[in-house]
Amino acid sequence: MSNSKEFSPGEIYEPSEETRKYAWVNNERIYEMAQDYLTFWDEVAKNDVEWFEPYEDVLDDSNAPFYRWFVGGKINITHNCLDRHIKLKGDKTAIIWQGEPENEKEKITYHELYQRVCRFANALRTLGVEEEEDVVTIYMGMVPELPIAMLACARIGAIHSVVFGGFSSKALRDRINDAESKVVVTMDGYYRRGKVVETKRIVDEALENAPSVESVVVLERTGNDVNMVEGRDVWWHELEEGLPDKCECRPLDSEHTLFILYTSGTTGKPKGVLHVHGGYNVGTHITTKWVFDLKDRDIFWCTADIGWITGHSYVVYGPLSVGATVLMYEGAPDHPQPDRWWSIIEQYGVTILYTAPTAIRYFMKLGEEWPKKHDLSSLRLLGTVGETIDPKAWKWYYKHIGNERCPIVDTWWQTETGMIMITPLPGITKLKPGSATLPFPGIEVDIRDEKGYSADSGELVITNPWPAMFRTLWGEPERFAKQYWRSNGGLIYYTGDGARKDENGYYWIIGRIDEVLKVSGHRLGSAEIEGALISHEAVSEAAVVGKPHEIKGETPVAFVVLKTGYEPSVELEEDLKKHVRNEIGAIAVPEGIYFVEQLPKTRSGKIMRRILLAIEKGEEVGDITTLEDVTVVEKIKEVMMARK
Ligand code: WTA
């Protein structure tokens, strides 16, 4: 452990006696004990999850970076999420669901969840979903049937691909086609800010050009009119009619694919990050238990949408594997009033809240009078994820939500890592606002400079494999092997995040160093938004940068070169925004679009986004000698001055 120096007094928040005493992990020696990481993960895998057949080896690294964990073992994550619990606590609530309309709610026990998953698994089988490589795309709002559909796929060894409900029909279509999905599971609609989002209509548009899809299962939720295509579309409740609520849990190989989840990178095409049953179960289970110090009586609320990795790992698989009660809320945080979240916490006695800094900044702006209206004393632990939390927001969260009683776990991880990687452990870690603190036991991280040497600041890397790591990119093994891994006395995983390490060995994440944006905690690629803009008839070239934003963290801003024959106008700007909304979704729409004559490019033709960002922020542009045409900087500045 690198806790070399004494902590300097000041901004340190120590675990309370109470937290330390009762926490799952209350001995700092855990880090030392986990230094032999294979023994550590072996212990966790044996003690914390159940296997149908034991594994022979903890890790096979003979074909790195295509690592295999718990080699030869047989497992099924749904056994650990369901079957295992119903023996002892079948009547315990697994999911508390709160719809956006206040009177719509539901509590589902572990036993009921088990039955509903089994029944839907049987339903999927009637559609021919069975084989190992079958991908079921799930496009739904936050309703219990979403995790039910995921678990049903996993139970029969099919692969799910959940697409965030905020993505457009075009984005959905691309993901369906890339995965060659046979079945789509969706719903008529769900509520968002009092309005119905017409999910099925979006699916219909997506399927206009998605030849692999044979069946669409439609859950009835809002009762809005939908168009059912004969021979293709079937209602969820009709499909399930008469089917048994038992379904054998298929023992699967540890390395059997559990899901793919598309995420953004530096190219226009989203990557299908692939996770497997065994290692992902082990990694999400133990991090849920230790990082959130989850106990049987807790009510755990992770506010992430299940369409993102945080929802996969910490709404669905981790907490259910641990046997927790999770809360799911369908709607907007501020509907019908800005205190909706706080009223939910009070109503259900939520004990652990896990959310994103963007939400905290938003509530901070609305003012503490909203949380003050509610009794939040049930809370005992808070968490954040998705982007760096600035100390001001951290302290606001600590004071106004946690009442200066609740530790905050600032957790750093990624879609690719599958599980939390850098985080405090609430019983032992001294907190510093703004730092994700230390790697989870068994995880080794470092910071490397451009030459690959260890440094105090540079790119964050992970130097040993971990169980919940992604195994490949769907259909793109070369991209997987080439893009993330570098060999430097062993294979090292490059995260794409800039970070620094302080005198206590604490990590401070600075943000992405590649062309990936975090907009309200959501991950988007510059190249994707640029691709969407270029697909518009008027656009010849486009560059997108992330501009700092008070609440969203970052917001996309676009620089566009028009084709000859097109003139800049307010109407065209609006039309381009609409186009991006249709191509990707509302989250990707640029806040501003600047029409420029030329983009700053190097002589080899690479767009220098760094320069655009500096101009946008009103900062010095720095070295521009590598530009093909240096006058472009002044010209772009003029365009921007004229607009401001
Ligand atoms: C960022 C989300 C600072 C980071 C789980 C990472 C964070 C990207 C933190 C992954 C944190 C996540 N502090 N930055 N605690 N957590 N990030 O794949 O840039 O949607 O690379 O996974 O989010 O985003 P993704």
XYZ file of C-alpha atoms and ligand atoms in Angstrom:
669
model
C 0.000 0.000 0.000
C 1.239 3.386 -0.897
C -0.139 5.295 2.086
C 3.404 6.467 2.534
C 2.941 9.881 4.039
C 0.878 11.140 6.915
C -2.356 12.765 5.881
C -2.078 16.499 6.077
C -4.757 17.984 8.300
C -7.605 19.796 6.636
C -9.820 18.155 4.150
C -9.978 14.653 5.540
C -13.178 12.879 6.470
C -12.555 9.857 8.655
C -14.951 6.922 8.955
C -17.057 7.224 12.096
C -16.576 4.678 14.848
C -20.002 3.304 14.074
C -19.331 2.872 10.348
C -15.978 1.271 11.001
C -17.325 -1.106 13.596
C -20.123 -2.568 11.533
C -18.634 -2.414 8.033
C -17.968 -5.606 6.087
C -14.429 -4.401 5.629
C -12.934 -2.764 8.693
C -9.331 -3.781 8.590
C -6.799 -1.917 6.426
C -4.840 -5.119 6.054
C -7.292 -6.160 3.354
C -5.082 -4.402 0.801
C -2.015 -6.350 1.835
C -3.970 -9.566 1.888
C -5.186 -8.918 -1.646
C -1.725 -8.309 -3.049
C -1.629 -11.878 -4.201
C -4.586 -11.082 -6.383
C -5.226 -14.565 -7.707
C -5.574 -15.959 -4.197
C -7.752 -13.013 -3.268
C -10.151 -13.511 -6.195
C -10.157 -17.230 -5.635
C -11.326 -16.687 -2.059
C -14.009 -14.223 -3.129
C -15.256 -16.498 -5.898
C -15.442 -19.483 -3.580
C -16.997 -17.727 -0.602
C -19.350 -15.235 -2.158
C -20.983 -16.817 -5.182
C -22.293 -20.305 -5.887
C -21.028 -22.529 -8.689
C -22.677 -25.551 -10.263
C -19.245 -27.011 -10.799
C -15.985 -25.700 -9.377
C -13.421 -24.092 -11.655
C -9.982 -25.596 -12.205
C -7.947 -22.424 -12.567
C -8.561 -18.907 -11.351
C -7.009 -17.267 -14.416
C -5.818 -18.311 -17.817
C -3.604 -15.601 -19.280
C -2.040 -17.738 -21.992
C -3.774 -15.779 -24.738
C -3.733 -12.288 -23.193
C -5.440 -9.868 -23.550
C -8.091 -12.520 -24.120
C -8.043 -13.497 -20.476
C -10.253 -16.234 -19.091
C -11.306 -16.372 -15.477
C -12.490 -19.275 -13.321
C -11.609 -21.668 -16.079
C -13.760 -24.764 -16.399
C -16.302 -23.620 -13.794
C -20.046 -23.829 -14.337
C -22.228 -20.998 -13.138
C -25.274 -18.945 -14.083
C -25.529 -15.422 -12.731
C -29.306 -15.790 -12.350
C -28.794 -18.665 -9.943
C -26.891 -16.266 -7.701
C -29.430 -13.476 -8.256
C -32.552 -15.600 -7.729
C -32.508 -19.323 -6.907
C -29.943 -18.898 -4.189
C -32.072 -16.374 -2.300
C -35.489 -17.954 -2.542
C -34.517 -20.768 -0.218
C -33.936 -18.440 2.732
C -35.534 -15.145 1.856
C -38.127 -15.693 -0.820
C -40.462 -13.184 0.821
C -37.912 -10.426 0.967
C -38.556 -7.535 -1.417
C -36.143 -7.684 -4.333
C -37.436 -4.701 -6.298
C -39.400 -1.698 -5.150
C -40.678 0.022 -8.243
C -42.025 3.558 -8.244
C -43.634 4.801 -11.450
C -43.495 8.438 -12.348
C -47.234 8.797 -11.623
C -47.274 8.727 -7.827
C -49.998 6.128 -7.481
C -48.238 3.557 -9.661
C -45.914 1.369 -7.670
C -45.066 -2.225 -7.071
C -43.097 -4.425 -4.706
C -41.694 -7.675 -6.012
C -40.341 -10.335 -3.683
C -37.428 -12.577 -4.590
C -39.840 -15.447 -5.042
C -42.058 -13.465 -7.390
C -39.077 -12.183 -9.299
C -37.850 -15.731 -9.719
C -41.235 -16.790 -11.088
C -41.526 -13.851 -13.443
C -38.030 -14.350 -14.791
C -38.706 -18.049 -15.316
C -41.973 -17.392 -17.084
C -40.433 -14.853 -19.412
C -37.473 -17.145 -20.068
C -39.976 -19.771 -21.193
C -41.677 -17.131 -23.320
C -38.412 -16.230 -25.048
C -37.866 -19.905 -25.773
C -41.178 -20.078 -27.638
C -39.688 -17.461 -29.975
C -36.746 -19.714 -30.646
C -34.297 -17.864 -28.404
C -32.064 -20.542 -27.114
C -28.724 -20.780 -28.689
C -25.721 -19.257 -27.182
C -25.122 -16.624 -29.806
C -28.698 -15.328 -29.895
C -28.823 -11.632 -29.060
C -31.989 -10.131 -27.616
C -32.111 -6.347 -27.848
C -33.999 -4.727 -24.990
C -35.281 -1.186 -25.470
C -37.394 -0.113 -22.504
C -37.924 2.490 -19.835
C -37.252 1.879 -16.158
C -39.850 -0.759 -15.300
C -39.348 -4.096 -13.486
C -39.826 -5.990 -16.745
C -36.516 -4.569 -17.953
C -34.393 -6.468 -15.391
C -36.814 -9.388 -15.756
C -36.078 -9.556 -19.481
C -32.320 -9.317 -18.860
C -32.374 -12.098 -16.269
C -34.593 -14.250 -18.494
C -32.034 -14.043 -21.305
C -29.196 -14.883 -18.947
C -31.083 -17.811 -17.519
C -31.302 -19.610 -20.848
C -27.832 -18.619 -21.985
C -28.920 -15.968 -24.497
C -27.111 -12.637 -24.742
C -28.858 -9.372 -23.988
C -28.066 -6.017 -25.494
C -29.869 -3.253 -23.630
C -30.141 0.005 -25.542
C -30.723 3.153 -23.466
C -34.306 4.377 -23.925
C -33.053 7.878 -24.760
C -31.364 6.731 -27.968
C -33.113 7.470 -31.255
C -34.540 4.927 -33.694
C -31.474 5.288 -35.896
C -29.079 4.594 -32.990
C -31.258 1.652 -31.955
C -31.255 0.281 -35.492
C -27.447 0.462 -35.724
C -27.119 -1.508 -32.495
C -29.708 -4.110 -33.515
C -27.982 -4.608 -36.855
C -24.497 -4.775 -35.417
C -25.601 -7.481 -32.982
C -27.816 -9.180 -35.596
C -30.537 -9.435 -33.008
C -33.311 -11.913 -33.561
C -35.686 -10.604 -30.932
C -36.444 -7.122 -29.606
C -38.166 -6.629 -26.251
C -39.882 -3.294 -25.782
C -43.011 -1.608 -24.426
C -45.796 0.621 -25.633
C -44.402 3.586 -23.734
C -43.290 4.948 -20.396
C -43.656 8.194 -18.474
C -41.143 10.992 -18.495
C -42.092 14.436 -17.146
C -45.760 13.591 -17.300
C -45.667 12.646 -20.975
C -45.635 9.256 -22.606
C -42.439 8.379 -24.452
C -43.671 6.249 -27.335
C -41.111 3.500 -27.234
C -42.833 1.112 -29.618
C -43.114 3.774 -32.289
C -39.344 4.299 -32.099
C -38.801 0.546 -32.407
C -41.058 0.422 -35.483
C -38.912 3.062 -37.155
C -35.729 1.242 -36.208
C -37.034 -1.990 -37.670
C -37.710 -0.474 -41.077
C -34.260 -1.654 -41.941
C -33.245 -4.402 -39.538
C -33.517 -7.708 -41.381
C -32.318 -9.997 -38.568
C -35.292 -9.272 -36.301
C -37.952 -11.976 -36.331
C -40.016 -11.087 -33.277
C -40.863 -8.103 -31.120
C -42.255 -8.552 -27.629
C -44.269 -5.573 -26.415
C -45.019 -4.918 -22.759
C -48.221 -3.030 -22.067
C -47.382 -0.175 -19.726
C -49.055 3.108 -20.656
C -51.859 1.814 -22.855
C -51.135 4.255 -25.685
C -52.007 3.189 -29.203
C -49.416 1.024 -30.857
C -49.178 -0.594 -34.205
C -48.729 -4.364 -33.913
C -47.238 -5.989 -36.991
C -48.905 -9.305 -37.749
C -46.560 -12.239 -37.475
C -43.763 -10.179 -35.917
C -45.116 -8.381 -32.851
C -46.588 -10.045 -29.819
C -47.808 -8.713 -26.479
C -45.716 -9.748 -23.490
C -48.778 -10.936 -21.516
C -50.140 -12.945 -24.423
C -46.830 -14.599 -25.087
C -46.595 -15.660 -21.449
C -50.113 -17.044 -21.209
C -50.201 -20.571 -19.884
C -46.423 -20.848 -19.572
C -44.934 -22.318 -16.387
C -43.226 -20.129 -13.815
C -40.353 -22.530 -13.452
C -37.443 -22.763 -15.813
C -34.318 -24.719 -15.186
C -31.253 -22.590 -14.611
C -28.798 -23.610 -17.297
C -25.333 -24.308 -15.919
C -23.073 -22.284 -18.205
C -19.374 -22.067 -18.677
C -17.802 -19.271 -16.598
C -16.826 -17.564 -19.842
C -20.293 -17.799 -21.393
C -21.381 -14.403 -22.743
C -23.852 -12.602 -20.504
C -24.387 -9.367 -22.388
C -23.073 -6.817 -24.776
C -23.469 -3.146 -24.103
C -22.646 -0.532 -26.690
C -20.522 2.365 -25.598
C -18.765 5.269 -27.256
C -15.142 5.458 -28.221
C -13.050 7.548 -30.521
C -14.541 6.328 -33.782
C -18.024 6.910 -35.126
C -19.094 3.339 -34.508
C -20.095 2.410 -30.949
C -18.309 -0.571 -29.464
C -20.132 -3.653 -28.224
C -18.435 -4.267 -24.875
C -18.825 -7.924 -23.952
C -19.155 -9.352 -20.423
C -19.448 -12.944 -19.236
C -21.293 -14.792 -16.474
C -18.522 -15.929 -14.107
C -16.094 -13.074 -13.601
C -18.741 -10.388 -13.911
C -20.800 -12.087 -11.214
C -17.838 -12.261 -8.853
C -16.706 -8.673 -9.501
C -20.087 -6.970 -9.260
C -21.085 -9.037 -6.240
C -18.102 -8.217 -4.077
C -17.944 -4.537 -5.028
C -21.642 -4.102 -4.271
C -21.182 -5.731 -0.903
C -17.980 -3.962 0.157
C -18.151 -0.548 -1.490
C -21.747 0.121 -0.451
C -21.306 -1.973 2.668
C -24.597 -3.557 1.774
C -26.490 -5.343 4.545
C -29.638 -7.374 4.471
C -31.884 -4.594 5.791
C -30.661 -1.945 3.345
C -32.758 -0.284 0.672
C -30.378 0.453 -2.143
C -31.114 3.065 -4.753
C -28.806 3.448 -7.709
C -30.420 6.142 -9.827
C -28.706 5.189 -13.093
C -30.760 4.119 -16.059
C -30.316 0.404 -16.692
C -29.393 1.287 -20.280
C -25.895 2.228 -19.045
C -23.301 0.023 -17.360
C -23.977 1.514 -13.926
C -27.530 0.235 -14.169
C -26.420 -3.208 -15.347
C -23.905 -3.670 -12.546
C -25.488 -1.762 -9.645
C -29.238 -1.776 -10.255
C -29.482 -5.331 -11.517
C -26.679 -7.868 -11.170
C -24.582 -6.764 -8.182
C -27.407 -5.962 -5.741
C -29.553 -8.943 -6.738
C -26.591 -11.267 -6.423
C -26.052 -9.932 -2.919
C -29.779 -10.390 -2.201
C -30.519 -6.723 -1.563
C -33.689 -4.701 -1.924
C -33.263 -2.319 -4.845
C -35.364 0.660 -5.711
C -36.203 1.565 -9.289
C -37.813 4.837 -10.274
C -39.318 5.323 -13.700
C -39.338 9.052 -14.210
C -37.580 12.394 -14.122
C -35.798 13.553 -10.933
C -37.769 16.786 -10.758
C -41.253 15.640 -11.641
C -43.777 16.742 -10.561
C -41.595 18.829 -8.223
C -37.864 19.287 -7.626
C -38.105 17.236 -4.424
C -39.260 14.031 -6.087
C -36.101 12.081 -5.252
C -36.102 13.243 -1.646
C -39.726 12.324 -1.258
C -38.980 8.828 -2.617
C -36.107 8.413 -0.139
C -38.383 9.422 2.716
C -41.298 7.304 1.543
C -39.314 4.082 1.167
C -36.627 4.638 3.777
C -33.777 4.411 1.280
C -30.507 3.765 3.125
C -27.966 3.978 0.298
C -28.076 6.426 -2.597
C -25.747 6.052 -5.592
C -25.927 8.766 -8.230
C -23.939 11.000 -10.608
C -22.276 14.354 -9.905
C -24.416 15.966 -12.609
C -27.542 15.232 -10.556
C -25.925 16.616 -7.424
C -24.938 19.822 -9.213
C -28.479 20.172 -10.507
C -30.021 19.798 -7.052
C -27.415 22.118 -5.608
C -28.543 24.762 -8.049
C -32.195 24.246 -7.127
C -31.282 24.896 -3.509
C -31.277 23.014 -0.227
C -34.844 23.975 0.575
C -35.998 20.989 -1.505
C -34.198 18.207 0.394
C -34.976 20.065 3.641
C -38.671 19.395 3.169
C -38.014 15.698 3.774
C -36.782 13.400 6.470
C -33.668 11.856 4.944
C -32.469 10.251 8.164
C -32.797 6.732 6.738
C -29.729 7.391 4.558
C -26.458 5.975 5.841
C -24.186 5.953 2.800
C -23.883 7.970 -0.408
C -22.094 7.247 -3.656
C -21.194 8.939 -6.912
C -20.043 7.769 -10.325
C -19.634 8.826 -13.929
C -17.391 11.867 -13.761
C -15.224 13.754 -11.339
C -17.093 15.330 -8.485
C -15.769 18.747 -7.580
C -15.176 19.316 -3.853
C -17.960 21.900 -3.712
C -20.603 19.456 -4.953
C -19.118 16.737 -2.724
C -19.512 18.922 0.347
C -23.019 19.945 -0.593
C -23.973 16.280 -0.995
C -22.281 15.443 2.307
C -24.008 18.231 4.207
C -27.451 18.594 2.697
C -28.211 15.015 1.701
C -26.064 13.035 4.124
C -26.498 15.425 7.044
C -22.756 15.132 7.730
C -23.291 11.552 8.853
C -22.965 9.529 5.678
C -19.656 8.595 4.070
C -19.450 9.293 0.321
C -17.946 6.669 -1.936
C -16.652 8.291 -5.128
C -16.329 5.283 -7.430
C -14.249 5.281 -10.600
C -14.850 2.642 -13.265
C -15.983 2.138 -16.885
C -18.274 0.074 -19.099
C -15.171 -1.937 -19.943
C -14.152 -2.636 -16.344
C -17.640 -3.941 -15.498
C -17.114 -3.275 -11.799
C -15.950 -0.460 -9.524
C -12.146 -0.177 -9.648
C -11.056 2.844 -7.613
C -13.109 3.643 -4.554
C -13.115 4.211 -0.838
C -14.173 1.343 1.403
C -16.475 3.122 3.827
C -15.267 1.412 7.002
C -11.575 2.153 6.537
C -10.875 4.844 3.958
C -10.253 8.444 4.930
C -12.071 10.535 2.361
C -10.807 13.535 0.439
C -13.545 15.387 -1.468
C -12.874 15.056 -5.189
C -10.677 11.969 -5.017
C -11.844 8.439 -5.826
C -9.100 7.448 -3.332
C -7.613 3.941 -3.713
C -7.922 0.898 -5.945
C -10.284 -1.827 -4.769
C -8.445 -4.758 -3.156
C -6.945 -7.012 -5.807
C -6.810 -4.214 -8.396
C -3.494 -2.643 -9.329
C -3.485 0.710 -11.029
C -0.788 3.146 -11.991
C -0.264 6.354 -13.895
C 1.918 6.401 -16.974
C 3.496 9.233 -18.880
C 3.603 9.343 -22.669
C 6.672 7.135 -22.793
C 5.061 4.477 -20.628
C 6.926 5.252 -17.403
C 5.244 5.450 -14.010
C 4.513 9.062 -13.146
C 2.511 11.167 -10.716
C 0.319 12.465 -13.488
C -0.560 11.107 -16.898
C -2.855 8.351 -18.111
C -4.520 6.008 -15.677
C -3.704 2.365 -16.397
C -4.621 -0.955 -14.848
C -1.685 -3.297 -14.536
C -3.279 -6.643 -13.731
C -6.390 -8.408 -15.022
C -9.582 -8.475 -12.953
C -12.595 -10.836 -13.011
C -15.297 -8.459 -14.314
C -13.126 -7.163 -17.130
C -14.671 -7.098 -20.605
C -13.550 -10.030 -22.691
C -13.670 -8.500 -26.147
C -15.594 -6.118 -28.384
C -18.477 -7.780 -30.182
C -17.256 -8.805 -33.629
C -14.072 -6.749 -33.281
C -11.429 -8.752 -31.418
C -8.576 -6.897 -33.166
C -9.942 -3.548 -32.108
C -10.175 -4.883 -28.559
C -6.604 -6.136 -28.528
C -5.128 -3.110 -30.253
C -6.940 -0.214 -28.749
C -6.794 -0.832 -25.027
C -3.717 -2.897 -24.295
C -0.067 -2.040 -24.414
C 2.746 -4.276 -23.542
C 5.273 -2.864 -21.133
C 6.711 -5.599 -18.985
C 3.338 -7.377 -19.076
C 0.115 -6.249 -20.646
C -1.344 -3.022 -19.372
C -4.873 -1.706 -19.808
C -5.041 1.961 -20.840
C -8.191 3.624 -19.558
C -8.309 6.801 -21.656
C -8.550 8.875 -18.464
C -6.065 11.427 -17.257
C -5.274 11.210 -13.545
C -2.849 12.194 -10.842
C -1.680 10.589 -7.664
C -1.071 12.552 -4.468
C 1.342 12.080 -1.588
C -0.968 9.599 0.106
C -1.269 7.474 -2.995
C -4.802 8.762 -3.635
C -6.007 8.968 -7.230
C -7.615 12.086 -8.675
C -9.327 11.578 -12.006
C -8.973 14.539 -14.317
C -11.152 13.389 -17.198
C -10.973 11.812 -20.626
C -7.849 12.411 -22.635
C -9.387 11.075 -25.843
C -12.325 12.347 -27.866
C -14.954 10.962 -25.547
C -17.388 13.324 -23.828
C -19.262 12.876 -20.584
C -22.527 14.754 -20.923
C -24.574 14.548 -17.724
C -22.499 11.468 -16.943
C -23.478 9.859 -20.247
C -20.677 8.706 -22.484
C -20.676 10.051 -26.047
C -18.028 10.160 -28.748
C -17.088 13.333 -30.637
C -16.767 11.162 -33.728
C -20.313 9.841 -33.370
C -21.820 13.320 -33.217
C -19.589 14.454 -36.072
C -20.747 11.458 -38.110
C -24.356 12.404 -37.448
C -23.720 15.986 -38.591
C -21.874 14.903 -41.721
C -24.774 12.674 -42.709
C -26.829 15.856 -43.190
C -26.971 17.021 -46.811
C -25.691 20.524 -46.025
C -22.590 19.508 -44.079
C -19.182 18.920 -45.555
C -17.075 18.655 -42.384
C -17.702 18.784 -38.660
C -15.753 18.802 -35.411
C -17.296 18.383 -31.967
C -15.749 19.289 -28.632
C -17.005 19.098 -25.061
C -17.493 22.502 -23.512
C -17.474 22.706 -19.713
C -20.995 23.070 -18.368
C -22.074 24.001 -14.868
C -24.552 21.162 -14.432
C -23.965 18.680 -17.233
C -20.206 18.633 -16.716
C -19.718 18.879 -20.460
C -21.932 19.750 -23.366
C -21.201 19.162 -27.058
C -20.413 22.162 -29.247
C -20.030 21.713 -32.998
C -17.995 23.469 -35.663
C -19.417 22.862 -39.099
C -18.179 23.544 -42.626
C -21.070 23.743 -45.082
C -21.103 22.396 -48.605
C -21.112 24.971 -51.393
C -24.595 26.204 -52.064
C -25.578 26.266 -48.370
C -25.560 29.389 -46.229
C -25.398 29.619 -42.445
C -28.748 30.445 -40.853
C -30.639 30.001 -37.614
C -33.011 27.653 -39.424
C -30.164 25.494 -40.637
C -28.708 25.353 -37.120
C -32.065 24.179 -35.785
C -32.344 21.668 -38.577
C -28.902 20.257 -37.791
C -29.816 19.919 -34.131
C -32.961 18.066 -35.078
C -30.905 15.854 -37.325
C -28.524 14.899 -34.488
C -31.523 14.179 -32.276
C -32.855 11.787 -34.912
C -29.517 10.167 -35.565
C -28.416 9.625 -31.950
C -30.821 11.100 -29.427
C -31.520 14.233 -27.401
C -28.440 13.779 -25.198
C -26.115 14.276 -28.178
C -27.603 17.523 -29.519
C -24.924 20.254 -29.591
C -25.642 23.253 -27.436
C -24.242 25.507 -30.142
C -23.257 25.061 -33.761
C -20.724 27.422 -35.301
C -20.528 27.680 -39.071
C -16.908 28.100 -40.068
C -15.116 28.184 -43.402
C -12.423 25.739 -42.407
C -11.466 23.490 -39.513
C -8.035 23.654 -37.897
C -6.110 20.714 -39.324
C -2.579 19.440 -39.240
C -0.712 18.972 -42.474
C -1.646 15.319 -42.373
C -5.310 16.275 -42.186
C -6.044 15.558 -38.520
C -8.582 17.922 -36.973
C -7.109 19.686 -33.940
C -10.053 19.670 -31.579
C -7.819 20.928 -28.795
C -7.596 24.268 -30.580
C -11.353 24.498 -31.051
C -11.896 23.801 -27.382
C -9.403 26.477 -26.372
C -11.129 29.011 -28.622
C -14.520 28.042 -27.262
C -13.301 28.454 -23.685
C -11.601 31.746 -24.532
C -8.214 30.320 -23.581
C -4.824 30.617 -25.237
C -4.696 28.247 -28.192
C -1.071 27.299 -27.526
C 1.219 25.887 -30.159
C -0.350 26.070 -33.616
C 2.746 25.603 -35.715
C 1.643 22.174 -36.877
C -1.457 23.660 -38.500
C -1.758 23.506 -42.237
C -3.126 27.047 -42.287
C -2.591 29.164 -39.184
C -5.001 31.917 -40.259
C -7.905 29.574 -39.594
C -7.645 30.267 -35.861
C -8.351 33.969 -36.267
C -11.193 33.286 -38.678
C -12.898 30.925 -36.256
C -12.468 33.433 -33.439
C -14.241 36.035 -35.565
C -17.187 33.741 -36.183
C -17.468 33.141 -32.468
C -17.165 36.809 -31.539
C -19.953 37.611 -33.954
C -22.176 35.053 -32.252
C -21.522 36.032 -28.641
C -15.658 8.660 -16.115
C -19.411 4.735 -16.123
C -14.179 10.607 -12.423
C -14.261 8.339 -16.632
C -19.291 3.837 -14.884
C -14.445 6.971 -17.258
C -15.307 9.024 -13.662
C -15.818 7.093 -17.851
C -15.750 8.387 -12.470
C -16.504 5.775 -18.077
C -15.362 8.976 -11.211
C -16.498 7.286 -14.183
N -14.586 10.079 -11.247
N -14.533 10.122 -13.624
N -15.766 8.488 -10.044
N -16.490 7.323 -12.832
N -15.807 8.313 -14.690
O -18.186 3.737 -19.537
O -13.920 9.292 -17.597
O -20.125 5.303 -19.026
O -13.481 6.673 -18.237
O -18.868 4.079 -17.223
O -16.534 7.883 -16.887
O -17.826 5.970 -18.501
P -18.816 4.749 -18.654
